[in-house]
XYZ file of C-alpha atoms in Angstrom:
746
model
C 135.590 87.625 95.619
C 133.445 84.929 93.943
C 131.028 82.949 96.072
C 132.715 79.666 97.220
C 129.885 77.588 95.787
C 130.189 79.521 92.537
C 133.790 78.301 92.328
C 132.626 74.765 93.062
C 130.025 75.053 90.321
C 132.538 76.404 87.809
C 134.745 73.396 88.419
C 131.774 71.172 87.611
C 130.463 72.940 84.523
C 130.484 69.680 82.589
C 128.235 67.905 85.104
C 124.463 67.696 85.065
C 123.956 70.136 87.927
C 122.573 69.172 91.341
C 122.422 65.514 90.385
C 126.190 65.434 89.988
C 128.280 64.141 92.886
C 131.679 65.627 93.663
C 134.158 64.340 96.209
C 133.014 65.422 99.659
C 129.902 67.097 98.230
C 126.494 65.738 99.267
C 124.140 64.750 96.476
C 122.094 67.687 95.135
C 124.450 70.283 96.623
C 126.047 71.535 93.386
C 123.979 74.066 91.441
C 122.996 73.654 87.803
C 125.294 75.343 85.250
C 122.552 77.862 84.423
C 122.318 78.707 88.127
C 126.087 79.159 88.257
C 125.813 81.553 85.310
C 123.287 83.648 87.231
C 125.575 83.716 90.272
C 128.291 85.128 88.006
C 125.909 87.864 86.827
C 125.036 88.744 90.403
C 128.721 88.864 91.353
C 129.334 91.265 88.470
C 126.446 93.478 89.641
C 127.970 93.517 93.106
C 131.393 94.427 91.709
C 129.907 97.365 89.794
C 127.839 98.657 92.696
C 129.100 102.001 93.962
C 128.737 102.836 97.681
C 128.580 106.500 96.747
C 125.137 105.991 95.227
C 123.970 102.688 96.742
C 122.724 103.783 100.146
C 122.292 100.172 101.281
C 126.034 99.327 101.095
C 126.504 100.638 104.622
C 129.765 98.893 105.518
C 131.415 100.208 102.364
C 129.907 103.648 102.923
C 131.234 103.747 106.489
C 134.749 103.160 105.166
C 134.244 105.774 102.433
C 133.078 108.539 104.784
C 135.700 107.592 107.370
C 138.453 108.205 104.812
C 136.905 111.488 103.734
C 136.541 112.657 107.330
C 140.204 111.901 108.034
C 141.224 113.826 104.916
C 139.116 116.812 106.053
C 140.506 116.855 109.602
C 140.683 120.376 111.030
C 138.433 121.870 108.349
C 134.798 123.081 108.542
C 133.712 119.978 106.549
C 135.081 117.534 109.129
C 132.028 117.527 111.416
C 129.523 116.723 108.674
C 131.731 113.981 107.228
C 132.323 112.456 110.656
C 128.588 112.606 111.324
C 127.995 110.741 108.059
C 130.686 108.238 109.084
C 129.065 107.743 112.511
C 125.620 107.234 110.995
C 126.930 104.689 108.506
C 128.676 102.815 111.312
C 125.350 102.499 113.118
C 123.617 101.490 109.897
C 126.284 98.898 109.153
C 125.897 97.179 112.536
C 128.981 98.667 114.251
C 126.617 100.345 116.675
C 128.922 101.075 119.618
C 131.628 102.378 117.308
C 129.062 104.662 115.719
C 127.917 106.011 119.088
C 131.548 106.636 120.100
C 132.224 108.409 116.794
C 129.446 110.863 117.606
C 131.647 112.179 120.443
C 134.331 112.952 117.841
C 131.697 114.707 115.722
C 130.696 116.859 118.659
C 134.290 117.987 119.136
C 134.501 119.008 115.470
C 131.277 121.043 115.522
C 133.140 124.085 116.881
C 134.834 124.453 113.479
C 131.525 124.779 111.661
C 129.734 127.946 110.602
C 127.292 128.983 113.362
C 124.294 128.785 111.033
C 124.919 125.089 110.420
C 125.839 123.983 113.952
C 122.306 123.688 115.327
C 121.151 121.236 112.676
C 124.221 119.033 113.118
C 123.839 119.081 116.893
C 120.222 117.954 116.494
C 121.356 115.133 114.209
C 123.996 114.071 116.747
C 121.329 113.881 119.453
C 118.930 111.938 117.229
C 121.523 109.367 116.226
C 122.774 108.970 119.771
C 119.231 108.133 120.873
C 118.637 105.877 117.898
C 122.014 104.156 118.294
C 121.295 103.335 121.931
C 117.810 102.089 121.038
C 119.269 99.777 118.398
C 121.947 98.558 120.818
C 119.151 97.670 123.229
C 117.527 95.616 120.462
C 120.807 93.898 119.658
C 121.482 92.927 123.261
C 117.916 91.797 123.986
C 115.548 91.277 121.049
C 118.300 89.587 119.028
C 120.680 88.082 121.587
C 117.825 87.033 123.898
C 115.102 86.681 121.297
C 111.721 85.318 122.335
C 108.216 85.289 120.870
C 107.316 88.466 122.827
C 110.288 90.503 121.655
C 109.351 93.792 119.946
C 105.578 93.202 120.102
C 103.824 96.487 120.950
C 102.824 97.229 123.610
C 105.742 95.253 125.038
C 104.712 92.786 127.742
C 106.992 91.604 130.607
C 108.332 88.635 128.624
C 109.612 90.994 125.946
C 111.217 93.537 128.257
C 114.978 94.078 128.281
C 117.174 92.397 130.851
C 120.251 94.144 129.419
C 119.130 97.680 130.209
C 121.945 100.011 129.169
C 120.721 100.627 125.629
C 117.257 101.854 126.602
C 118.521 103.660 129.708
C 121.060 105.665 127.702
C 118.447 106.327 125.011
C 116.109 107.753 127.656
C 118.791 110.222 128.764
C 119.123 111.513 125.218
C 115.402 111.530 124.513
C 114.694 113.475 127.695
C 117.179 116.146 126.564
C 115.706 116.248 123.072
C 112.160 116.703 124.351
C 113.150 119.402 126.810
C 114.739 121.274 123.929
C 111.879 120.527 121.478
C 108.726 119.513 123.376
C 106.798 118.998 120.130
C 109.246 116.425 118.743
C 106.718 113.606 118.314
C 109.315 111.198 116.961
C 111.336 111.527 120.176
C 108.123 111.223 122.184
C 107.234 107.920 120.518
C 110.749 106.541 121.021
C 110.625 107.651 124.669
C 107.494 105.591 125.232
C 109.038 102.606 123.462
C 112.178 102.793 125.618
C 110.042 102.863 128.769
C 108.111 99.837 127.478
C 111.344 97.865 127.117
C 112.285 98.710 130.733
C 108.868 97.969 132.232
C 108.282 101.593 133.288
C 105.541 102.396 130.763
C 103.127 104.098 131.069
C 103.455 105.416 134.616
C 107.180 106.122 134.331
C 106.703 108.409 131.338
C 106.239 112.103 132.191
C 102.559 112.861 131.684
C 103.083 115.479 128.981
C 104.880 112.894 126.818
C 102.956 109.776 127.816
C 101.054 107.696 125.279
C 98.243 106.111 127.299
C 97.397 102.420 127.228
C 93.974 103.270 125.820
C 95.606 104.225 122.533
C 96.485 100.551 121.986
C 92.961 99.257 122.536
C 91.762 96.643 120.050
C 88.513 97.307 118.205
C 87.421 93.663 118.454
C 88.430 90.860 120.776
C 90.173 87.831 119.284
C 92.419 85.147 120.796
C 96.110 86.015 120.874
C 98.334 84.526 118.193
C 101.776 83.130 119.120
C 105.022 83.484 117.179
C 106.359 79.929 116.810
C 109.071 80.631 114.216
C 111.838 79.897 116.729
C 110.295 76.549 117.686
C 109.859 75.589 114.019
C 113.305 76.504 112.666
C 112.041 79.499 110.699
C 113.442 82.383 112.761
C 116.319 83.156 110.411
C 117.510 86.754 110.659
C 117.618 88.910 107.554
C 117.030 92.362 106.206
C 114.029 93.130 103.988
C 112.922 90.279 101.751
C 110.118 88.200 100.312
C 108.325 84.919 100.944
C 106.417 82.230 99.053
C 104.304 79.691 100.949
C 103.395 76.640 98.889
C 103.603 72.842 98.812
C 106.679 72.885 96.611
C 107.503 69.191 97.094
C 103.850 68.060 96.780
C 103.850 66.003 99.969
C 100.696 67.619 101.358
C 102.364 70.187 103.669
C 103.151 73.833 102.977
C 106.815 74.816 102.553
C 108.460 78.242 102.332
C 110.987 79.993 100.111
C 112.396 83.249 101.497
C 114.782 85.927 100.288
C 116.516 89.097 101.462
C 117.601 92.021 99.335
C 121.343 92.175 100.129
C 124.121 91.020 97.813
C 125.263 88.596 100.541
C 121.819 87.266 101.450
C 121.125 83.752 100.120
C 117.764 82.239 99.291
C 116.274 79.798 101.797
C 114.058 76.804 101.051
C 112.326 75.636 104.212
C 110.769 72.207 103.753
C 107.941 71.274 106.100
C 109.116 68.094 107.832
C 105.579 67.227 108.927
C 106.562 67.130 112.597
C 106.097 70.820 113.358
C 109.537 71.854 112.177
C 111.124 73.058 108.952
C 114.543 72.241 107.481
C 116.393 74.635 105.192
C 117.200 72.589 102.082
C 118.376 75.477 99.903
C 121.803 73.882 99.518
C 120.371 70.543 98.444
C 118.011 72.401 96.108
C 120.955 74.203 94.494
C 119.716 77.729 95.239
C 121.656 78.826 98.326
C 124.252 80.331 95.961
C 121.634 82.753 94.638
C 121.414 85.997 96.591
C 119.223 89.070 96.792
C 115.553 89.609 96.121
C 113.238 92.025 97.896
C 110.185 90.078 96.748
C 109.209 86.625 95.484
C 106.163 85.296 93.630
C 105.356 81.756 92.586
C 103.292 79.852 90.004
C 103.532 76.745 87.814
C 104.580 78.605 84.682
C 105.419 75.429 82.680
C 102.342 73.362 83.683
C 104.393 70.428 84.973
C 102.563 70.204 88.318
C 105.293 71.828 90.444
C 105.197 75.454 91.552
C 108.113 77.617 90.402
C 109.531 80.811 91.938
C 110.410 84.238 90.519
C 112.983 86.311 92.454
C 112.673 90.090 91.972
C 115.743 92.294 92.428
C 117.052 95.861 92.250
C 114.195 97.773 93.903
C 114.850 101.334 95.137
C 118.369 101.378 93.606
C 117.558 103.464 90.525
C 120.033 102.740 87.727
C 122.207 100.736 90.130
C 119.287 98.342 90.347
C 120.056 96.852 86.926
C 120.209 93.464 88.594
C 118.607 90.463 86.869
C 115.616 88.650 88.301
C 115.727 84.860 88.605
C 113.124 82.402 87.355
C 113.623 79.193 89.330
C 112.120 76.099 87.745
C 111.003 73.508 90.281
C 112.228 70.237 88.781
C 110.105 68.108 91.109
C 113.079 66.231 92.572
C 113.888 68.637 95.401
C 115.969 70.949 93.214
C 115.383 74.270 91.477
C 117.169 75.450 88.335
C 117.679 79.082 87.365
C 116.207 79.138 83.851
C 115.966 82.920 83.504
C 117.942 83.128 80.276
C 116.689 79.963 78.575
C 113.073 80.862 79.402
C 113.523 84.278 77.787
C 112.870 86.474 80.842
C 116.401 87.799 81.427
C 116.427 91.581 81.766
C 118.211 94.231 83.800
C 115.801 96.646 85.478
C 115.118 97.603 89.112
C 111.929 95.957 90.368
C 110.194 94.335 93.286
C 106.781 93.556 91.826
C 105.255 91.212 89.258
C 102.199 89.047 88.741
C 101.345 85.821 86.921
C 98.135 85.554 84.885
C 96.886 83.911 81.701
C 96.238 87.093 79.747
C 95.445 85.413 76.408
C 93.439 82.498 77.850
C 95.546 79.765 76.266
C 96.121 77.778 79.462
C 99.689 79.044 79.985
C 100.625 81.732 82.512
C 102.116 84.999 81.289
C 104.194 87.360 83.419
C 103.808 91.111 84.005
C 106.760 92.831 85.716
C 106.496 96.394 87.001
C 109.872 98.140 86.786
C 111.028 101.317 88.532
C 111.827 104.486 86.607
C 113.107 107.108 89.070
C 113.595 110.826 88.714
C 117.083 111.578 87.547
C 117.666 108.033 86.294
C 117.282 106.100 83.083
C 114.067 104.717 81.676
C 112.998 101.285 82.867
C 109.777 100.334 81.082
C 107.594 97.650 82.572
C 107.656 94.288 80.822
C 105.107 91.686 79.853
C 106.426 88.239 79.028
C 104.025 86.258 76.858
C 104.192 82.486 77.384
C 104.710 80.691 74.064
C 102.771 77.651 75.339
C 105.955 75.784 76.175
C 107.306 77.572 79.248
C 109.397 80.052 77.258
C 108.506 83.712 76.829
C 108.570 86.656 74.458
C 108.575 90.225 75.822
C 105.593 92.119 74.342
C 105.037 94.976 76.823
C 105.062 97.813 74.307
C 102.903 95.827 71.857
C 100.111 95.208 74.372
C 100.033 98.574 76.146
C 102.044 97.674 79.230
C 105.512 98.960 78.352
C 105.208 102.332 80.098
C 107.833 103.843 82.392
C 106.932 104.805 85.961
C 108.034 104.164 89.536
C 105.982 100.962 89.751
C 105.709 99.634 93.315
C 102.854 97.167 92.906
C 101.165 95.212 90.132
C 98.244 92.848 90.603
C 95.893 90.948 88.286
C 92.127 90.548 88.628
C 89.111 90.283 86.362
C 87.367 93.452 87.537
C 84.836 93.518 84.676
C 84.013 89.804 84.949
C 84.560 89.071 81.256
C 86.869 86.105 81.860
C 90.040 88.024 80.947
C 92.471 89.083 83.718
C 93.050 92.839 83.960
C 95.887 94.703 85.676
C 96.134 97.361 88.364
C 99.511 99.091 88.563
C 100.567 101.084 91.632
C 102.825 103.970 90.551
C 104.611 106.041 93.159
C 104.472 109.830 92.619
C 102.209 109.287 89.635
C 98.629 108.271 88.985
C 97.972 104.558 89.266
C 96.766 102.637 86.223
C 93.855 100.264 85.730
C 94.400 98.363 82.491
C 91.499 96.470 80.965
C 92.359 93.321 79.027
C 90.646 93.374 75.637
C 90.833 91.017 72.661
C 93.425 91.758 69.995
C 92.151 90.437 66.648
C 95.374 91.142 64.745
C 96.588 87.842 63.249
C 100.188 88.541 64.285
C 99.186 89.765 67.739
C 99.218 88.143 71.131
C 95.467 87.772 71.292
C 95.201 90.513 73.915
C 96.091 94.104 74.642
C 95.370 96.574 77.444
C 93.406 99.798 77.390
C 93.791 102.351 80.170
C 90.449 102.809 81.950
C 91.830 104.442 85.095
C 89.849 107.667 84.938
C 86.665 105.953 83.823
C 86.934 103.625 86.827
C 88.110 106.407 89.201
C 90.999 104.516 90.822
C 94.003 106.770 90.164
C 94.752 107.469 93.849
C 96.759 107.308 96.113
C 99.776 109.227 94.890
C 102.405 107.657 97.180
C 101.021 104.220 96.451
C 102.789 100.960 97.170
C 101.263 97.490 97.813
C 97.940 96.538 96.245
C 95.595 93.654 95.538
C 92.221 92.631 94.155
C 89.835 90.871 96.550
C 86.087 90.596 97.093
C 85.865 92.223 100.518
C 82.052 92.552 100.508
C 81.453 89.107 98.988
C 79.174 90.260 96.189
C 81.008 88.346 93.466
C 82.885 91.366 92.082
C 86.612 92.019 92.491
C 87.268 95.072 94.685
C 90.605 96.875 94.902
C 92.843 97.854 97.831
C 95.925 100.080 97.515
C 98.056 101.482 100.344
C 100.733 104.135 100.645
C 104.262 104.337 101.947
C 105.514 107.847 102.617
C 104.312 111.328 103.378
C 104.865 111.280 107.136
C 107.393 110.321 109.788
C 107.248 108.268 112.962
C 106.282 111.276 115.007
C 103.284 112.021 112.812
C 102.381 108.336 112.935
C 102.195 108.477 116.707
C 100.503 111.864 116.753
C 97.610 110.522 114.680
C 97.125 107.409 116.746
C 96.707 105.742 113.389
C 97.805 102.325 114.556
C 95.535 102.708 117.559
C 92.122 104.210 118.153
C 92.598 107.932 117.727
C 92.423 110.984 115.547
C 93.745 111.509 112.044
C 95.735 114.266 110.381
C 94.764 115.711 107.056
C 97.848 115.728 104.853
C 98.914 112.093 105.166
C 97.704 109.811 102.396
C 95.758 106.796 103.633
C 95.049 103.439 101.990
C 92.270 103.412 99.428
C 89.568 100.753 99.236
C 87.610 100.820 95.995
C 84.325 98.912 95.871
C 83.539 97.426 92.476
C 80.144 98.727 91.357
C 80.071 96.755 88.109
C 80.036 98.277 84.650
C 83.709 99.206 84.935
C 83.113 101.667 87.804
C 84.475 101.753 91.363
C 83.512 103.782 94.425
C 86.000 104.982 97.030
C 84.658 103.486 100.279
C 87.850 104.001 102.313
C 86.218 106.232 104.903
C 83.028 104.217 105.260
C 85.045 101.000 105.584
C 87.411 102.623 108.126
C 90.569 101.725 106.219
C 91.592 105.388 105.788
C 94.134 105.252 108.608
C 97.758 106.297 108.290
C 99.473 103.006 107.531
C 103.070 103.073 106.307
C 102.586 99.883 104.285
C 105.194 97.545 102.823
C 104.604 93.778 102.769
C 100.973 92.781 103.299
C 98.361 90.207 102.423
C 94.767 89.186 102.996
C 93.098 86.115 104.495
C 90.152 85.072 106.626
C 91.848 85.151 110.027
C 88.809 83.979 112.021
C 87.112 81.710 109.438
C 83.917 83.768 109.484
C 83.822 83.916 105.679
C 84.933 87.557 105.401
C 88.385 88.539 104.114
C 90.688 90.379 106.546
C 94.222 91.703 106.024
C 97.620 92.253 107.651
C 100.065 95.072 106.879
C 103.798 95.076 107.481
C 104.816 98.659 108.205
C 107.887 100.850 108.242
C 110.289 102.728 106.033
C 114.001 102.734 105.172
C 114.908 104.840 108.232
C 116.359 102.740 111.071
C 114.101 104.608 113.481
C 110.913 103.694 111.650
C 109.716 101.458 114.495
C 105.990 101.141 113.890
C 103.680 98.278 114.846
C 102.618 96.062 111.973
C 98.825 95.955 111.839
C 96.019 93.396 111.596
C 92.553 94.388 110.366
C 89.398 92.295 110.685
C 86.485 92.528 108.263
C 83.354 93.011 110.365
C 81.047 91.680 107.640
C 79.148 94.968 107.623
C 81.348 96.781 105.135
C 84.014 97.920 107.613
C 87.352 96.880 109.091
C 88.474 96.799 112.737
C 92.026 97.151 114.048
C 92.710 93.916 115.983
C 96.481 94.269 116.167
C 96.773 94.283 119.948
C 94.215 91.529 120.471
C 96.068 89.173 118.126
C 99.528 90.157 119.408
C 100.819 90.703 115.870
C 101.897 94.350 116.274
C 105.575 93.703 115.644
C 107.734 96.820 115.791
C 110.277 95.533 113.297
C 109.735 96.360 109.641
C 107.382 93.941 107.891
C 108.171 92.912 104.342
C 107.123 89.664 102.626
C 103.765 88.667 104.180
C 101.905 85.432 103.436
C 99.110 83.449 105.034
C 98.845 79.673 104.854
C 97.573 76.739 106.890
C 101.035 75.376 107.655
C 99.792 73.052 110.422
C 96.821 71.666 108.443
C 94.273 72.458 111.155
C 91.874 74.462 109.006
C 92.859 78.041 109.852
C 95.346 80.380 108.236
C 98.657 81.044 109.960
C 100.778 84.107 109.210
C 104.426 84.353 108.141
C 106.248 87.674 107.947
C 109.784 88.444 106.803
C 111.015 91.061 109.276
C 113.918 93.460 108.892
C 114.674 96.732 107.145
C 116.754 98.045 104.281
C 120.078 98.887 105.907
C 122.697 96.305 106.865
C 122.190 96.574 110.626
C 118.394 96.412 110.463
C 118.068 92.619 110.436
C 115.627 90.608 112.510
C 114.308 87.028 112.795
C 111.215 86.165 110.761
C 107.921 85.476 112.521
C 105.396 82.671 112.079
C 102.239 83.404 114.024
C 100.121 80.341 114.728
C 96.414 81.011 114.363
C 94.693 79.833 117.584
C 91.515 79.010 115.649
C 87.887 78.926 116.751
C 84.667 76.962 116.264
C 83.907 78.296 112.761
C 83.792 75.777 109.917
C 86.192 75.647 106.973
C 87.190 73.948 103.741
C 90.488 73.794 101.813
C 90.409 73.394 98.029
C 93.384 72.393 95.886
C 92.552 73.243 92.282
C 94.245 71.732 89.239
C 93.665 73.137 85.780
C 93.556 70.913 82.700
C 92.620 73.242 79.866
C 93.207 76.149 82.251
C 96.662 76.825 83.662
C 97.757 74.055 86.026
C 98.005 76.440 89.019
C 94.373 77.543 88.427
C 95.446 81.175 88.895
C 92.421 83.335 88.121
C 89.829 80.630 88.837
C 86.617 82.103 90.304
C 85.065 80.027 93.079
C 81.565 80.202 94.536
C 80.830 78.139 97.650
C 77.108 77.902 98.407
C 76.306 77.234 102.057
C 73.441 76.330 104.306
C 73.533 78.319 107.558
C 71.151 78.800 110.526
C 70.214 82.205 109.053
C 69.581 80.829 105.573
C 71.589 80.398 102.328
C 74.944 82.123 101.984
C 77.423 82.256 99.093
C 81.152 82.925 99.397
C 83.305 84.121 96.492
C 87.042 83.600 96.090
C 89.622 83.995 93.322
C 92.657 81.726 93.129
C 95.772 83.885 93.486
C 98.849 84.393 95.660
C 97.263 87.548 97.099
C 99.134 90.815 97.500
C 101.769 92.494 95.346
C 104.250 92.062 98.248
C 103.986 88.536 99.614
C 103.093 85.298 97.830
C 100.795 82.937 99.689
C 99.543 79.450 98.984
C 97.379 78.848 95.942
C 95.350 76.280 97.850
C 92.103 77.994 98.765
C 91.666 78.046 102.554
C 88.089 79.213 102.988
C 86.371 80.001 106.275
C 82.685 79.027 106.308
C 81.479 80.735 109.482
C 78.547 78.934 111.104
C 77.677 76.882 107.999
C 75.828 73.638 108.622
C 76.460 72.239 105.133
C 78.033 73.017 101.757
C 75.315 72.806 99.140
C 77.394 73.294 96.009
C 80.746 74.505 94.680
C 80.843 76.335 91.346
C 84.168 77.082 89.638
C 84.714 79.158 86.507
C 88.093 78.154 85.163
C 90.330 80.844 83.620
C 91.074 80.792 79.918
C 88.979 77.756 79.103
C 85.850 79.361 80.562
C 84.726 75.955 81.830
C 81.997 76.280 84.463
C 82.129 73.339 86.831
C 79.355 72.576 89.311
C 80.052 70.050 92.050
C 77.979 68.697 94.883
C 79.012 70.120 98.225
C 81.546 68.000 100.125
C 81.752 67.618 103.896
C 82.685 70.529 106.138
C 86.126 70.859 107.724
C 88.154 68.981 105.144
C 90.588 69.315 102.253
C 89.588 68.422 98.685
C 91.325 68.278 95.329
C 89.341 69.496 92.330
C 90.542 68.891 88.768
C 89.007 70.938 86.016
C 87.596 67.770 84.398
C 86.367 66.132 87.629
C 82.766 65.353 88.479
C 83.297 65.323 92.258
C 85.560 66.757 94.937
C 88.323 64.301 95.829
C 89.008 64.096 99.597
C 92.624 64.678 100.620
C 93.701 63.409 104.051
C 95.451 66.064 106.137
C 98.211 65.314 108.596
C 97.567 67.769 111.406
C 100.771 69.135 112.881
C 101.694 70.629 116.230
C 103.968 73.506 115.253
C 107.305 73.106 116.972
C 106.447 69.708 118.364
C 104.947 66.793 116.432
C 101.600 65.665 115.073
C 98.339 66.398 116.842
């Protein structure tokens, strides 16, 4: 059935879009005709989607397997079909029905061949335990949600007052462990269930107990607080993306969020300036647009307003032939879907892309990494070349980017410092690719092409790679590279390694890789020395300076598609000595729900970077409210820079910044690159830079992308926000309205 606002839009095809007023329709509530056309495409994709192959259509799959189980009643196939039906009921959100159906499955097991019974009985036990655990979440973490819900280790404020879910789960988990004492997945869930009931650790039998010491932080920091509920941002969704940016240019950071389901609309949360956010997606004309596992933003048309790209179809193989959406910010509070008119309409599964000015003409180009899966069709990656007017031509095969792989991350950075942005491409079950941007002298060419320098640079690992980014972690002025994995182990192995805590490692699990840029096109794997080689099941993630000491830290959203993948998200602090420390427990950011779109931004204008995370998993029942953790701050100094290109692209993406400081220990220089950060999470382009114990800023030097302009400016005052145009001779002070999140100005 068509979306109701799609029908409204179709009736108004002759109008000008959101500016049109219909009877009973608020101004700016009707989408543009081009947006309506995209809604029609998405409806058609939904109509064609087959629950047989689309494992995320859990409600439809529950009905499908229920019918098949009924048809197989009294046969040896009945038990397996009813088990599938019960699992899909749990995954669809009909949790109690699913648990009850498992009793029916158990009765049908007697008809099965003896060799198969044991495995099905184990599955019944696992899903009973998992179903009861999820019911406990539904009745407590969702129905009685608070800022302590699902934060590991769970403190008294986050414990369950409705106890039946965890109590019933404990009964099942006790049986499972007595049958299989080495079932580490059940052991981890057992400890979690005891946490929710307040009986951890002492109430856990010693042989299965995970001690409190395993959660010890490696560095002490003040605890962060989730204020999403107070601010109006705690919308519940399954996996999705986020952009943090000042989309309305009023001086405060806003948010656009998405979720991957066909029924999940986009949200546009406008910062009201009083500590709260209002969802204005309807007024913006984008609430009719659905889906999107990831979002990225940039000012692709150089009009001074940041635009948004919605990425769709990830993990769905050939069923992921769902178009992306390019949303043009019109500067009047509305967004228009210009995907087709801008020339970027295509039908490939993807969740990753990056904006960069590859030919240096002052206009941003777009690289999209598509997913080619085993057993499916070919989905080559695409590069859309900006024709200097905000429209694009696809040139991927011409420039050496049109290869086919299971691309899970793509990020741009000038690793060889030649002024031309290069690309790193994270390819799952394949070697990764480092593509160097070189000049293309052909008169009919784009002005650039890529050459594969992966082996020369030595950055082909990891194999099960996923999110990635360029950043200068050691602050030597060269772009380093971080790439994490997702896969290769289960929850039990995760617990057994103590990887999210202080503990031992296991050998076969792939860890994140940190490559230090040595210059000359070479990198060194410093993962072990930097202590990032811990088993992290990474999804959404991003980097920032969480304590304003001038060193870049990072946060990882963790998990996997399995409903039982309940792993703490993780925060890592850069110690300034070449290593990283796990500070998850100290900061209180170890959320057990799956972390997807991650972005940092100073949403309260107080000089430190706050953290937003879209929480929720892949299946229909695995939804959860988003989190906004307020950074408690400290005494370190800071500066915020808002760059504006003139000859360079307006967003200043790719600008290299050097901030020269005076400190008690002597001169210090900090290096930053203007970007939205990670391949899975799009954070503000304003540069929020911690200055540590600086006593003064001596100078700011900016090398602008494309134009190559090198701008040297006298150092402004500490602890302030400044606008810098490419043609300016001084930093322009920008007054900040400091906000008390959830409750008015400071």
